[in-house]
Each structure stands twice: as structure tokens, then as C-alpha cells.
mmCIF file of C-alpha atoms in Angstrom:
data_model
loop_
_atom_site.group_PDB
_atom_site.id
_atom_site.type_symbol
_atom_site.label_atom_id
_atom_site.label_comp_id
_atom_site.label_asym_id
_atom_site.label_seq_id
_atom_site.Cartn_x
_atom_site.Cartn_y
_atom_site.Cartn_z
ATOM 1 C CA LEU A 51 -21.580 -44.530 -14.324
ATOM 2 C CA GLU A 52 -24.705 -45.210 -16.480
ATOM 3 C CA ALA A 53 -25.764 -48.754 -14.762
ATOM 4 C CA ASN A 54 -24.648 -47.206 -11.593
ATOM 5 C CA PRO A 55 -25.762 -43.264 -10.173
ATOM 6 C CA CYS A 56 -24.672 -41.519 -7.672
ATOM 7 C CA ARG A 57 -27.204 -41.202 -5.242
ATOM 8 C CA GLY A 58 -24.753 -38.407 -3.136
ATOM 9 C CA ARG A 59 -25.074 -34.526 -4.611
ATOM 10 C CA ARG A 60 -21.362 -34.081 -4.221
ATOM 11 C CA VAL A 61 -18.286 -35.938 -5.018
ATOM 12 C CA TYR A 62 -14.652 -35.505 -3.929
ATOM 13 C CA LEU A 63 -11.792 -37.156 -6.208
ATOM 14 C CA SER A 64 -8.489 -36.441 -5.097
ATOM 15 C CA LEU A 65 -5.633 -37.694 -7.265
ATOM 16 C CA GLY A 66 -1.612 -37.748 -6.621
ATOM 17 C CA GLU A 67 0.193 -35.328 -9.109
ATOM 18 C CA LYS A 68 2.238 -38.637 -9.806
ATOM 19 C CA GLU A 69 -0.123 -41.037 -10.118
ATOM 20 C CA PRO A 70 0.213 -39.758 -14.656
ATOM 21 C CA LYS A 71 3.571 -40.657 -14.512
ATOM 22 C CA ALA A 72 3.327 -44.044 -12.924
ATOM 23 C CA ARG A 73 5.268 -47.180 -14.966
ATOM 24 C CA ASN A 74 1.975 -48.824 -15.028
ATOM 25 C CA PRO A 75 -0.002 -48.137 -18.405
ATOM 26 C CA ARG A 76 -3.221 -48.473 -16.491
ATOM 27 C CA MET A 77 -2.296 -45.827 -13.265
ATOM 28 C CA ALA A 78 -0.806 -43.586 -16.381
ATOM 29 C CA ARG A 79 -4.536 -43.310 -17.672
ATOM 30 C CA VAL A 80 -5.754 -42.693 -14.070
ATOM 31 C CA GLY A 81 -5.628 -38.655 -14.466
ATOM 32 C CA GLU A 82 -7.295 -38.955 -17.728
ATOM 33 C CA CYS A 83 -10.506 -41.019 -16.935
ATOM 34 C CA THR A 84 -10.961 -39.394 -13.268
ATOM 35 C CA GLU A 85 -10.927 -36.192 -15.128
ATOM 36 C CA ARG A 86 -13.722 -37.465 -17.341
ATOM 37 C CA THR A 87 -14.954 -38.722 -15.115
ATOM 38 C CA GLU A 88 -15.416 -35.351 -12.598
ATOM 39 C CA ALA A 89 -17.033 -34.136 -15.959
ATOM 40 C CA LEU A 90 -19.704 -36.631 -16.653
ATOM 41 C CA LEU A 91 -20.838 -36.381 -12.941
ATOM 42 C CA ARG A 92 -20.438 -32.362 -13.437
ATOM 43 C CA ALA A 93 -23.042 -32.476 -16.734
ATOM 44 C CA SER A 94 -25.211 -34.623 -14.686
ATOM 45 C CA GLY A 95 -26.173 -32.153 -11.772
ATOM 46 C CA LEU A 96 -23.663 -32.886 -9.494
ATOM 47 C CA GLU A 97 -21.336 -30.287 -7.521
ATOM 48 C CA THR A 98 -18.237 -31.679 -7.478
ATOM 49 C CA ALA A 99 -13.807 -30.966 -6.446
ATOM 50 C CA LEU A 100 -11.508 -32.708 -7.801
ATOM 51 C CA GLU A 101 -7.607 -32.399 -5.788
ATOM 52 C CA TRP A 102 -4.590 -32.721 -7.325
ATOM 53 C CA ASN A 103 -1.681 -33.843 -4.756
ATOM 54 C CA PRO A 104 1.696 -33.656 -4.832
ATOM 55 C CA GLY A 105 3.201 -37.277 -4.199
ATOM 56 C CA GLY A 106 1.519 -40.335 -5.059
ATOM 57 C CA HIS A 107 -1.443 -42.428 -4.451
ATOM 58 C CA PHE A 108 -0.315 -43.038 -0.633
ATOM 59 C CA ASN A 109 0.187 -39.126 -0.012
ATOM 60 C CA GLU A 110 -1.278 -38.029 2.931
ATOM 61 C CA PRO A 111 -3.763 -39.757 3.094
ATOM 62 C CA GLU A 112 -5.294 -38.181 6.993
ATOM 63 C CA ALA A 113 -4.829 -35.381 5.590
ATOM 64 C CA ARG A 114 -6.697 -35.860 2.275
ATOM 65 C CA MET A 115 -9.593 -37.853 3.932
ATOM 66 C CA ALA A 116 -9.826 -34.999 5.890
ATOM 67 C CA ARG A 117 -10.008 -32.528 2.875
ATOM 68 C CA ALA A 118 -12.649 -35.242 1.640
ATOM 69 C CA VAL A 119 -15.359 -35.279 4.946
ATOM 70 C CA ARG A 120 -14.879 -31.517 4.358
ATOM 71 C CA ALA A 121 -15.980 -31.176 0.734
ATOM 72 C CA LEU A 122 -18.632 -33.708 0.865
ATOM 73 C CA LEU A 123 -20.278 -32.564 4.203
ATOM 74 C CA GLY A 124 -20.293 -28.138 2.712
ATOM 75 C CA ALA A 125 -17.688 -27.437 5.665
ATOM 76 C CA GLY A 126 -16.984 -23.513 4.807
ATOM 77 C CA GLU A 127 -19.390 -23.120 2.087
ATOM 78 C CA GLU A 128 -20.610 -19.929 4.447
ATOM 79 C CA ASN A 129 -17.508 -18.504 3.646
ATOM 80 C CA HIS A 130 -17.927 -18.775 -0.019
ATOM 81 C CA GLY A 131 -20.471 -16.502 -0.948
#
């Protein structure tokens, strides 16, 4: 993040609940690393959203992408006060 700062103002991160339970040690750390990354992004002043979804990495990719697009475009902001 230091070498490649985010140029946007919103970041949406989406993980499957099964990912941290993977047998592969690298995949098992993905949740922890993503949560740390979100904290760094938020501390830098960006709007962040981290969503944990049922299943694994490949569960409902179309629905997850649609939620990401809505979050990044700020859809529904007017409903949140």
C-alpha cells in the first residue's frame, strides 16, 4: 500500500467465510491479511467495506460483484442518513 497507494476513495473487499479455513496455509491467512489491509486503508482516509459471504471464494460471484459495484458507486447512500 505504501508503494502503490489507492487512487480511489472507496474500497470494497469481499471474502468467503470458508477461505480462512482452507488447508493451504497461504489461503488460511487471507482473512487476517484482508482485515489488516482494510484497517490500513481506512486509516488512510478511504471509505472501506469488508463483507464476509457464506461459502468459499467461488460462491455466488455475480451477486458479490453486483454488491461491489453498488458499494463502489455509493448506491444507497441517500438511504443511510
